[in-house]
CSV table of C-alpha atoms in Angstrom, one decimal:
chain,number,residue,atom,x,y,z
A,30,MET,CA,157.4,102.4,30.0
A,31,ALA,CA,160.6,104.2,29.8
A,32,VAL,CA,163.5,103.6,32.5
A,33,LEU,CA,163.9,106.5,34.9
A,34,LEU,CA,166.4,106.8,37.6
A,35,GLN,CA,167.1,109.4,39.8
A,36,ILE,CA,169.7,110.4,42.5
A,37,ARG,CA,169.6,112.4,45.8
A,38,ARG,CA,170.6,116.3,45.0
A,39,ASP,CA,170.5,119.4,46.9
A,40,THR,CA,172.4,122.4,46.9
A,41,ALA,CA,175.9,122.3,48.1
A,42,ALA,CA,174.8,124.9,51.3
A,43,ASN,CA,172.2,122.6,52.3
A,44,TRP,CA,174.2,119.2,51.9
A,45,THR,CA,176.6,121.0,54.3
A,46,ALA,CA,174.2,121.7,56.8
A,47,ALA,CA,172.4,118.6,57.0
A,48,ASN,CA,175.6,116.7,56.8
A,49,PRO,CA,174.2,113.2,56.6
A,50,VAL,CA,176.1,110.0,56.5
A,51,LEU,CA,175.2,108.3,52.5
A,52,MET,CA,174.8,104.4,52.3
A,53,ALA,CA,177.8,102.4,50.5
A,54,GLY,CA,177.7,102.7,47.1
A,55,GLU,CA,174.9,106.0,47.4
A,56,MET,CA,175.8,108.9,45.2
A,57,ALA,CA,174.5,112.2,45.5
A,58,LEU,CA,174.4,115.5,43.7
A,59,GLU,CA,175.3,119.1,44.4
A,60,SER,CA,172.7,120.7,42.3
A,61,ASP,CA,174.4,123.8,42.1
A,62,THR,CA,177.9,122.7,41.4
A,63,ASN,CA,177.5,119.3,39.4
A,64,LYS,CA,179.9,117.8,41.6
A,65,ILE,CA,179.1,114.3,42.9
A,66,LYS,CA,179.8,112.5,46.3
A,67,ILE,CA,179.7,108.9,47.2
A,68,GLY,CA,178.9,107.3,50.2
A,69,ASP,CA,180.5,104.6,52.3
A,70,GLY,CA,178.1,104.0,55.1
A,71,THR,CA,180.0,105.6,57.7
A,72,THR,CA,181.2,109.0,57.0
A,73,ASN,CA,179.5,112.1,57.3
A,74,TRP,CA,178.8,114.3,53.8
A,75,ASN,CA,181.3,117.1,54.9
A,76,SER,CA,184.3,114.7,55.5
A,77,LEU,CA,183.7,112.0,52.2
A,78,PRO,CA,185.4,113.3,49.1
A,79,TYR,CA,184.0,114.6,45.8
A,80,PHE,CA,184.4,111.9,43.0
A,81,THR,CA,186.8,112.6,40.6
A,82,VAL,CA,188.9,111.2,37.9
A,83,GLY,CA,192.5,111.5,37.7
A,84,ALA,CA,194.6,112.8,34.7
A,85,THR,CA,196.8,110.3,32.8
A,86,GLY,CA,200.6,111.1,33.8
A,87,PRO,CA,203.1,112.1,31.2
A,88,THR,CA,205.2,109.1,29.5
A,89,GLY,CA,208.7,108.5,30.9
A,90,PRO,CA,211.4,109.2,28.7
A,91,THR,CA,213.4,106.6,27.2
A,92,GLY,CA,216.7,105.5,28.9
A,93,TYR,CA,218.6,102.5,29.7
A,94,THR,CA,216.8,99.3,29.3
A,95,GLY,CA,215.5,98.0,32.4
A,96,PRO,CA,213.0,95.6,33.7
A,97,THR,CA,209.5,96.3,32.3
A,98,GLY,CA,207.5,97.7,35.2
A,99,PRO,CA,204.4,95.9,36.2
A,100,THR,CA,201.6,96.7,34.3
A,101,GLY,CA,199.0,98.7,36.7
A,102,SER,CA,195.3,97.2,37.2
A,103,THR,CA,192.8,98.6,35.1
A,104,GLY,CA,190.1,100.7,37.5
A,105,PRO,CA,186.5,99.2,37.1
A,106,THR,CA,184.5,100.3,34.3
A,107,GLY,CA,181.3,102.2,36.1
A,108,TRP,CA,178.1,100.6,35.3
A,109,THR,CA,176.1,102.2,32.6
A,110,GLY,CA,172.5,102.5,33.0
A,111,PRO,CA,169.5,104.4,31.7
A,112,THR,CA,170.8,107.4,33.5
A,113,GLY,CA,173.7,106.6,35.1
A,114,TRP,CA,177.1,107.6,34.9
A,115,THR,CA,180.0,105.7,33.4
A,116,GLY,CA,182.8,104.8,35.8
A,117,PRO,CA,186.2,105.7,35.0
A,118,THR,CA,188.5,103.6,33.6
A,119,GLY,CA,191.8,102.7,35.6
A,120,TRP,CA,195.1,104.0,35.0
A,121,THR,CA,197.8,102.0,33.1
A,122,GLY,CA,201.1,101.9,34.6
A,123,PRO,CA,203.9,103.1,33.0
A,124,THR,CA,206.4,101.2,30.8
A,125,GLY,CA,209.7,100.9,32.1
A,126,ILE,CA,212.3,103.1,30.4
A,127,GLN,CA,214.8,101.3,27.5
A,128,GLY,CA,218.2,102.1,28.0
A,129,PRO,CA,220.5,103.1,25.0
A,130,THR,CA,222.4,100.8,22.7
A,131,GLY,CA,226.0,100.2,23.8
A,132,TRP,CA,228.1,102.0,20.9
A,133,THR,CA,230.4,99.8,18.6
A,134,GLY,CA,234.1,100.6,19.0
A,135,PRO,CA,236.3,101.9,17.1
A,136,GLN,CA,238.0,100.1,13.9
A,137,GLY,CA,241.4,99.6,14.2
A,138,ILE,CA,244.0,101.2,11.6
A,139,GLN,CA,245.6,99.2,8.9
A,140,GLY,CA,249.3,98.5,8.7
A,141,ILE,CA,250.6,100.7,5.5
A,142,THR,CA,252.6,98.4,2.9
A,143,GLY,CA,256.4,98.6,3.0
A,144,PRO,CA,258.2,100.0,0.0
A,145,THR,CA,259.6,97.5,-2.7
A,146,GLY,CA,263.0,97.9,-3.0
A,147,ALA,CA,264.8,98.4,-6.6
A,148,GLN,CA,265.6,95.7,-8.9
A,149,GLY,CA,269.0,95.6,-10.0
A,150,GLN,CA,270.4,94.9,-13.2
A,151,GLN,CA,270.9,91.7,-14.7
A,152,GLY,CA,274.3,90.7,-15.6
A,153,PRO,CA,275.5,88.1,-18.3
A,154,THR,CA,275.2,84.6,-17.4
A,155,GLY,CA,278.4,82.8,-16.5
A,156,PRO,CA,279.7,79.9,-16.0
A,157,THR,CA,277.7,77.7,-13.6
A,158,GLY,CA,279.8,76.9,-10.3
A,159,PRO,CA,279.2,74.2,-7.8
A,160,THR,CA,276.5,74.6,-5.8
A,161,GLY,CA,276.9,76.2,-2.3
A,162,TRP,CA,275.4,75.5,0.9
A,163,THR,CA,271.8,77.1,1.5
A,164,GLY,CA,272.6,79.7,4.2
A,165,PRO,CA,270.4,80.3,7.2
A,166,ILE,CA,267.1,82.8,5.9
A,167,GLY,CA,267.7,86.1,7.2
A,168,PRO,CA,264.6,88.2,8.5
A,169,THR,CA,262.5,89.3,6.2
A,170,GLY,CA,263.0,93.2,5.9
A,171,THR,CA,260.4,95.8,5.1
A,172,THR,CA,259.1,96.4,2.1
A,173,GLY,CA,259.9,99.9,0.6
A,174,ALA,CA,257.7,102.1,-1.1
A,175,THR,CA,256.4,101.9,-4.3
A,176,GLY,CA,258.0,104.9,-6.9
A,177,ASP,CA,256.1,106.9,-9.0
A,178,THR,CA,255.4,105.1,-12.3
A,179,GLY,CA,257.7,106.8,-14.9
A,180,PRO,CA,256.7,108.1,-18.4
A,181,ILE,CA,256.2,105.2,-21.1
A,182,GLY,CA,259.5,105.7,-23.2
A,183,GLU,CA,259.3,105.5,-27.1
A,184,THR,CA,259.1,101.9,-28.2
A,185,GLY,CA,262.7,100.7,-29.7
A,186,PRO,CA,263.1,98.9,-32.4
A,187,THR,CA,262.2,94.9,-32.2
A,188,GLY,CA,265.4,93.5,-31.6
A,189,ALA,CA,266.0,89.3,-32.1
A,190,ALA,CA,263.7,87.0,-30.3
A,191,SER,CA,264.7,86.3,-26.9
A,192,THR,CA,264.8,82.5,-25.5
A,193,VAL,CA,265.2,83.8,-22.0
A,194,THR,CA,262.4,85.2,-20.0
A,195,GLY,CA,263.1,88.1,-18.2
A,196,PRO,CA,262.0,88.8,-14.5
A,197,THR,CA,258.2,90.3,-14.0
A,198,GLY,CA,258.0,93.8,-12.9
A,199,PRO,CA,256.5,94.5,-9.2
A,200,THR,CA,252.7,94.1,-8.7
A,201,GLY,CA,250.8,97.2,-8.5
A,202,TRP,CA,249.3,98.9,-5.3
A,203,THR,CA,245.9,97.8,-4.4
A,204,GLY,CA,243.3,100.2,-4.6
A,205,PRO,CA,241.5,101.5,-1.4
A,206,ILE,CA,238.5,99.2,0.2
A,207,GLY,CA,235.5,100.8,-0.8
A,208,ALA,CA,233.0,102.3,1.9
A,209,THR,CA,230.6,99.9,3.5
A,210,GLY,CA,227.2,100.0,2.0
A,211,PRO,CA,224.1,102.0,3.4
A,212,THR,CA,222.5,100.3,6.2
A,213,GLY,CA,219.3,98.2,5.4
A,214,ALA,CA,216.0,99.6,5.2
A,215,ALA,CA,214.0,99.5,8.8
A,216,SER,CA,212.1,96.5,9.7
A,217,THR,CA,208.9,95.8,8.1
A,218,VAL,CA,207.6,93.5,10.6
A,219,THR,CA,204.8,94.7,13.0
A,220,GLY,CA,205.4,92.9,16.2
A,221,PRO,CA,202.1,91.1,17.4
A,222,THR,CA,198.7,93.4,18.6
A,223,GLY,CA,198.1,93.0,22.3
A,224,PRO,CA,194.4,92.0,22.9
A,225,THR,CA,191.8,94.6,23.1
A,226,GLY,CA,189.6,94.9,26.4
A,227,PRO,CA,186.3,94.2,26.2
A,228,GLN,CA,183.3,96.6,25.0
A,229,GLY,CA,180.5,97.4,27.4
A,230,GLN,CA,177.0,98.4,26.2
A,231,SER,CA,173.8,99.5,28.0
A,232,SER,CA,170.4,99.7,26.8
A,233,SER,CA,167.0,101.9,27.5
A,234,PHE,CA,163.5,101.8,26.1
A,235,TYR,CA,160.8,104.6,25.7
A,236,ASP,CA,157.2,104.8,25.0
A,237,TYR,CA,156.4,106.9,21.7
A,238,LYS,CA,153.7,107.3,18.9
A,239,ALA,CA,154.7,107.2,15.2
A,240,LYS,CA,153.7,109.9,12.9
A,241,THR,CA,153.8,109.3,9.6
A,242,THR,CA,152.1,112.7,8.1
A,243,ALA,CA,155.1,114.9,7.8
A,244,THR,CA,158.7,114.3,7.2
A,245,THR,CA,160.3,117.7,8.8
A,246,GLY,CA,160.2,119.6,12.0
A,247,ASP,CA,159.1,118.8,15.7
A,248,PRO,CA,157.0,115.8,15.6
A,249,GLY,CA,155.2,117.1,18.4
A,250,SER,CA,154.9,115.9,22.2
A,251,THR,CA,154.8,112.1,22.8
A,252,TYR,CA,155.7,111.6,18.9
A,253,LEU,CA,158.7,110.5,16.6
A,254,LEU,CA,158.8,110.9,12.8
A,255,TRP,CA,160.9,110.1,9.9
A,256,ASN,CA,162.5,112.3,7.2
A,257,ASN,CA,161.2,110.1,4.2
A,258,ALA,CA,158.0,109.1,3.6
A,259,THR,CA,159.0,105.7,2.9
A,260,GLN,CA,160.4,105.0,6.4
A,261,THR,CA,163.4,102.5,5.5
A,262,SER,CA,165.1,105.4,3.0
A,263,SER,CA,165.2,107.6,6.2
A,264,THR,CA,168.8,109.3,7.1
A,265,ALA,CA,167.3,111.1,10.0
A,266,LEU,CA,164.9,110.3,12.9
A,267,HIS,CA,162.9,113.6,14.8
A,268,ILE,CA,162.3,112.8,18.3
A,269,ASP,CA,160.2,114.9,20.7
A,270,HIS,CA,161.8,115.3,24.3
A,271,ILE,CA,158.7,114.1,26.0
A,272,ASP,CA,157.7,110.5,25.6
A,273,LYS,CA,154.3,108.8,25.7
A,274,ASP,CA,154.6,108.5,29.5
A,275,GLY,CA,155.0,112.2,30.2
A,276,TYR,CA,159.0,112.1,30.9
A,277,ASP,CA,161.4,114.4,29.3
A,278,ILE,CA,164.1,112.1,28.2
A,279,HIS,CA,166.0,115.1,26.3
A,280,ILE,CA,169.2,114.5,28.2
A,281,PHE,CA,169.0,111.1,27.5
A,282,LEU,CA,168.6,111.5,23.7
A,283,MET,CA,171.6,113.9,23.5
A,284,LEU,CA,174.1,111.0,25.0
A,285,LEU,CA,173.6,108.8,21.8
A,286,ASN,CA,176.5,109.2,19.7
A,287,ALA,CA,178.0,107.4,16.4
A,288,GLY,CA,178.3,103.6,16.7
A,289,ASP,CA,175.0,103.4,19.1
A,290,HIS,CA,172.2,101.4,17.5
A,291,VAL,CA,168.4,102.5,18.1
A,292,THR,CA,165.2,99.7,17.6
A,293,ILE,CA,161.9,101.1,16.9
A,294,GLN,CA,159.3,98.3,17.5
A,295,ASP,CA,155.6,98.0,17.4
A,296,ALA,CA,154.8,98.1,21.2
A,297,SER,CA,152.3,95.1,20.9
A,298,ASP,CA,154.1,93.1,18.3
A,299,SER,CA,158.1,92.5,18.3
A,300,THR,CA,158.2,90.9,15.2
A,301,ASN,CA,157.4,94.5,13.6
A,302,TYR,CA,160.3,96.5,13.8
A,303,GLN,CA,163.3,98.6,12.2
A,304,THR,CA,167.1,98.5,13.6
A,305,TRP,CA,169.0,102.1,12.7
A,306,HIS,CA,172.6,102.7,12.9
A,307,VAL,CA,173.4,105.6,14.4
A,308,THR,CA,176.1,107.8,12.3
A,309,GLY,CA,177.1,110.9,14.3
A,310,ALA,CA,176.1,113.0,17.1
A,311,PRO,CA,172.2,114.5,17.6
A,312,THR,CA,171.2,117.8,16.9
A,313,ASP,CA,169.4,119.8,19.3
A,314,MET,CA,166.2,121.3,18.1
A,315,THR,CA,163.6,123.3,20.3
A,316,GLY,CA,161.7,120.5,21.9
A,317,TYR,CA,163.1,117.6,20.0
A,318,ILE,CA,166.3,116.3,18.2
A,319,ILE,CA,167.2,115.3,15.0
A,320,LEU,CA,169.0,112.0,14.9
A,321,PRO,CA,171.4,110.9,11.7
A,322,VAL,CA,170.8,107.1,10.9
A,323,THR,CA,171.1,104.4,8.3
A,324,LEU,CA,168.8,101.5,8.6
A,325,ASP,CA,170.2,98.0,9.5
A,326,ASP,CA,167.3,95.6,9.6
A,327,SER,CA,163.5,95.7,9.6
A,328,ASN,CA,160.7,93.3,9.6
A,329,GLY,CA,156.8,93.0,9.1
A,330,THR,CA,155.1,96.5,9.3
A,331,GLY,CA,158.4,97.9,10.2
A,332,THR,CA,159.5,97.3,6.3
A,333,THR,CA,156.5,98.4,5.2
A,334,GLY,CA,156.4,101.2,7.2
A,335,PHE,CA,154.5,101.8,10.5
A,336,ALA,CA,150.9,103.4,10.8
A,337,ASN,CA,150.5,106.9,11.8
A,338,ASN,CA,149.8,107.5,15.7
A,339,LEU,CA,150.7,103.2,16.1
A,340,ASP,CA,152.2,102.9,19.9
A,341,ILE,CA,155.9,102.2,19.5
A,342,LEU,CA,159.1,101.4,21.5
A,343,PHE,CA,162.0,103.4,21.0
A,344,ILE,CA,164.9,101.1,22.0
A,345,SER,CA,168.4,102.4,22.6
A,346,VAL,CA,171.9,100.2,22.8
A,347,SER,CA,174.9,102.2,23.8
A,348,ILE,CA,178.0,101.1,23.2
A,349,GLY,CA,180.6,101.5,26.4
A,350,ASP,CA,184.2,102.6,26.2
A,351,THR,CA,186.9,100.5,24.6
A,352,GLY,CA,189.0,98.3,27.3
A,353,PRO,CA,192.6,99.4,27.4
A,354,THR,CA,194.6,98.6,24.7
A,355,GLY,CA,197.3,95.3,25.1
A,356,PRO,CA,200.9,95.2,25.5
A,357,THR,CA,203.4,96.9,22.6
A,358,GLY,CA,204.3,93.7,20.3
A,359,ALA,CA,208.0,92.5,20.3
A,360,THR,CA,210.6,94.5,18.4
A,361,GLY,CA,211.0,93.5,14.7
A,362,PRO,CA,214.3,91.7,13.4
A,363,THR,CA,217.2,93.8,12.4
A,364,GLY,CA,217.5,95.1,9.2
A,365,ALA,CA,219.9,93.2,6.5
A,366,THR,CA,223.7,94.6,6.3
A,367,GLY,CA,224.3,96.9,3.0
A,368,PRO,CA,226.3,95.4,0.4
A,369,THR,CA,230.2,95.8,0.8
A,370,GLY,CA,231.7,98.7,-1.5
A,371,ASP,CA,233.6,97.9,-4.6
A,372,THR,CA,237.4,96.7,-4.5
A,373,GLY,CA,239.7,99.9,-5.6
A,374,PRO,CA,241.5,99.1,-9.4
A,375,SER,CA,244.4,96.9,-9.5
A,376,VAL,CA,247.1,98.6,-11.2
A,377,THR,CA,250.1,96.9,-12.9
A,378,GLY,CA,253.2,98.5,-13.2
A,379,PRO,CA,254.7,98.4,-16.6
A,380,MET,CA,256.8,95.4,-17.7
A,381,GLY,CA,260.6,95.6,-17.5
A,382,PRO,CA,262.8,94.8,-20.7
A,383,THR,CA,263.9,91.3,-20.8
A,384,GLY,CA,267.6,90.7,-20.0
A,385,ASP,CA,269.5,88.1,-19.6
A,386,THR,CA,268.7,85.9,-16.6
A,387,GLY,CA,271.0,86.4,-13.9
A,388,PRO,CA,272.0,84.5,-10.6
A,389,ILE,CA,269.3,84.0,-7.8
A,390,GLY,CA,270.0,86.4,-5.2
A,391,PRO,CA,269.3,85.5,-1.5
A,392,THR,CA,265.6,86.0,-0.6
A,393,GLY,CA,264.9,89.0,1.1
A,394,PRO,CA,263.5,88.8,4.8
A,395,THR,CA,259.6,88.8,4.7
A,396,GLY,CA,257.9,92.2,5.9
A,397,ASP,CA,255.9,91.9,9.0
A,398,THR,CA,252.0,91.0,8.6
A,399,GLY,CA,249.8,94.3,8.8
A,400,PRO,CA,247.2,93.9,11.4
A,401,SER,CA,243.7,92.4,10.6
A,402,VAL,CA,241.0,95.1,10.4
A,403,THR,CA,237.3,94.2,10.7
A,404,GLY,CA,235.1,96.7,9.2
A,405,PRO,CA,232.6,98.3,11.6
A,406,THR,CA,229.2,96.7,12.2
A,407,GLY,CA,226.3,98.3,10.5
A,408,ALA,CA,224.0,99.9,12.4
A,409,THR,CA,220.8,98.0,14.1
A,410,GLY,CA,217.4,98.4,12.1
A,411,ALA,CA,214.9,100.7,13.3
A,412,THR,CA,212.8,98.8,15.8
A,413,GLY,CA,209.6,97.7,13.9
A,414,ALA,CA,206.3,99.9,14.2
A,415,THR,CA,203.6,99.1,17.0
A,416,GLY,CA,200.7,96.7,15.6
A,417,ALA,CA,197.3,98.4,15.3
A,418,THR,CA,194.4,98.2,17.6
A,419,GLY,CA,192.2,95.4,16.6
A,420,PRO,CA,188.6,96.4,15.7
A,421,THR,CA,185.9,97.4,18.3
A,422,GLY,CA,183.5,94.3,18.5
A,423,SER,CA,180.3,94.7,16.4
A,424,TRP,CA,176.6,95.5,18.0
A,425,ALA,CA,175.1,92.3,16.2
A,426,ASN,CA,177.0,89.7,18.7
A,427,ALA,CA,177.3,91.9,21.8
A,428,GLN,CA,174.6,90.3,23.9
A,429,ASN,CA,172.5,87.1,24.0
A,430,VAL,CA,168.9,86.8,25.1
A,431,LEU,CA,167.3,84.3,27.1
A,432,THR,CA,164.0,83.3,28.2
A,433,VAL,CA,163.0,82.8,31.8
A,434,GLY,CA,159.7,80.8,32.9
A,435,ALA,CA,160.8,79.7,36.6
A,436,GLY,CA,162.3,80.7,39.4
A,437,THR,CA,166.0,80.5,39.4
A,438,THR,CA,169.5,81.0,41.0
A,439,LEU,CA,171.5,82.8,38.7
A,440,THR,CA,175.3,81.2,37.9
A,441,SER,CA,178.3,83.0,36.4
A,442,SER,CA,177.2,82.0,33.0
A,443,ALA,CA,174.3,84.5,33.7
A,444,ALA,CA,177.0,88.0,33.1
A,445,GLY,CA,176.4,89.8,30.0
A,446,VAL,CA,172.9,88.0,29.2
A,447,PHE,CA,169.8,89.7,29.1
A,448,HIS,CA,166.7,87.8,30.4
A,449,ARG,CA,163.2,87.7,29.4
A,450,LEU,CA,161.0,87.1,32.7
A,451,VAL,CA,157.5,85.5,31.5
A,452,ASN,CA,156.0,83.9,34.5
A,453,SER,CA,156.1,85.0,38.4
A,454,LEU,CA,159.2,83.9,39.9
A,455,THR,CA,161.9,85.2,41.7
A,456,ILE,CA,165.6,85.7,40.5
A,457,THR,CA,168.0,84.8,43.7
A,458,VAL,CA,171.8,85.5,44.1
A,459,ASP,CA,174.1,83.9,46.3
A,460,SER,CA,178.0,82.8,47.0
A,461,THR,CA,177.8,80.2,44.0
A,462,THR,CA,176.7,83.0,41.7
A,463,GLY,CA,180.2,84.1,41.0
A,464,PHE,CA,180.1,87.3,39.0
A,465,THR,CA,183.4,89.4,39.1
A,466,ALA,CA,183.3,92.9,39.9
A,467,GLY,CA,181.9,95.0,36.8
A,468,GLN,CA,179.9,92.0,35.4
A,469,SER,CA,176.3,92.3,35.1
A,470,ALA,CA,172.9,91.1,33.4
A,471,ASP,CA,169.7,92.6,32.4
A,472,PHE,CA,166.2,91.7,33.0
A,473,ILE,CA,162.3,92.5,31.4
A,474,ARG,CA,159.6,91.4,33.2
A,475,GLU,CA,157.1,90.4,30.4
A,476,SER,CA,154.4,88.7,32.4
A,477,GLY,CA,153.4,87.7,36.1
A,478,ALA,CA,155.1,89.0,39.2
A,479,VAL,CA,159.2,89.5,39.3
A,480,SER,CA,161.3,89.7,42.6
A,481,PHE,CA,165.4,89.3,43.5
A,482,ALA,CA,166.2,88.0,46.4
A,483,ALA,CA,170.0,87.9,48.3
A,484,GLY,CA,170.9,84.0,49.1
A,485,SER,CA,173.5,82.9,51.6
A,486,GLY,CA,176.8,84.8,51.4
A,487,ALA,CA,175.2,87.4,49.0
A,488,THR,CA,174.0,90.8,49.6
A,489,ILE,CA,171.9,93.4,47.3
A,490,TYR,CA,171.4,97.0,47.3
A,491,ALA,CA,168.5,98.3,45.6
A,492,THR,CA,165.8,100.9,46.0
A,493,PRO,CA,163.3,101.6,46.8
A,494,GLY,CA,162.8,97.8,46.6
A,495,GLN,CA,164.0,94.3,45.0
A,496,ASN,CA,160.6,94.0,42.9
A,497,LEU,CA,160.0,94.8,39.0
A,498,ARG,CA,157.1,97.5,39.1
A,499,ALA,CA,155.0,96.7,36.1
A,500,THR,CA,155.0,94.7,32.8
A,501,TYR,CA,157.9,95.5,30.7
A,502,SER,CA,159.7,97.0,33.8
A,503,VAL,CA,163.4,96.7,33.4
A,504,ALA,CA,166.2,96.8,35.9
A,505,THR,CA,170.1,95.6,35.6
A,506,LEU,CA,171.9,93.6,38.4
A,507,ILE,CA,175.6,94.5,38.7
A,508,CYS,CA,178.5,93.3,40.8
A,509,LEU,CA,180.3,95.9,43.1
A,510,THR,CA,182.7,93.2,44.7
A,511,THR,CA,182.8,89.8,45.5
A,512,ASN,CA,179.2,88.5,46.6
A,513,VAL,CA,177.9,92.3,46.7
A,514,TYR,CA,175.4,93.3,44.4
A,515,ALA,CA,173.5,96.7,43.1
A,516,LEU,CA,170.0,96.4,41.3
A,517,PHE,CA,168.7,99.6,39.8
A,518,GLY,CA,166.0,100.2,37.1
A,519,ASP,CA,161.8,100.5,37.3
A,520,LEU,CA,161.6,99.2,40.8
A,521,SER,CA,159.1,99.0,43.6
């Protein structure tokens, strides 16, 4: 039996004229404008706002580094039912703007080297007189500029070997300091990736018959066919809009998309099945759709091929919206400073001629030391790239299945579980159940009569009643807020 959920609907003019009060959480549709309002239990129709989804605000400019603004709360994810709409995802608060990096102060200039004084000629060596007293050391004068190097004269005849060492010529000037090497490459260290929000899902099933006498075209009312005679080698399923219960489920078939999963099962034996992965959006044909798929798994007659006219179940499991991306990882480390440039060449002046050793003159004053100048700091390496978003969870581990044979009061561990109810029983929720807003549990009645009851401290909203209507009826229980739940599905 397919699950069918309808909401109240009428034209905008009729709603305005009637001006009713909708129950809290009850949805109603203007059929000529496709606009929706949600009741609060007290406000008349004409005073209720339309349901809208706000646009994402623009990203703020980058500025000074201030404290990071708090992350905005994530809005609740709307429940996904067989025919229900998906609630909006709450907006993420903007990240605080980052201030600019302070500027590096300018490098001081380097003092110039004073000129070197000319060296006097060396006189003949006189007799050694008595050693006089050493006078005080006078202040060091500035060093004169080094004169240009004159041309090298012709080499004269070699004189007799001298036994006296002549004075050493002045040291040539030191070449300029090479330019600072380039800044190191941007960091390759990626900051840690924030956690990915949880994956939502919903499921539905519909009654069909298998058609194996054709592999193309419209399968016909209540039928489903494969585009390959070997069913498990098919790449597409052709599904009629009308299921075996006479319902036109065209709108639900067109909601399927890449990443969803569908199962085709023998209606009387769950061990005979085929599980398919949807690879793209369905193609809408006249009276049927073509759904592109690849086989994930099969068993029993699902592997060997279902018989023509066999009663089958078409079960769809849709993947919900991905949760919000986690915060950006920390900035990677600063790149290394580039190497220092080569030192300029050292130039030595020509060696003066060797002469007689003259008397040692007084030591000239020492020149002032030039200022110590530190080269500029290399630029900071670029911020490491934001880590990639973690992969979406796979369908294989999306939901646990639990068989229940006796009445029970749900606990928080029932959230996200698909319950198979195999006896006449009552499912109770109370203040100890402990679901949080947005958590849900799914149920299928396989035998016996099944009902739901609100215990102490809890409330259940359901229409038209709180009982699963018949064998294989399916329903979902979702928490709207603390201790308040909505029950929807095939109810009575």
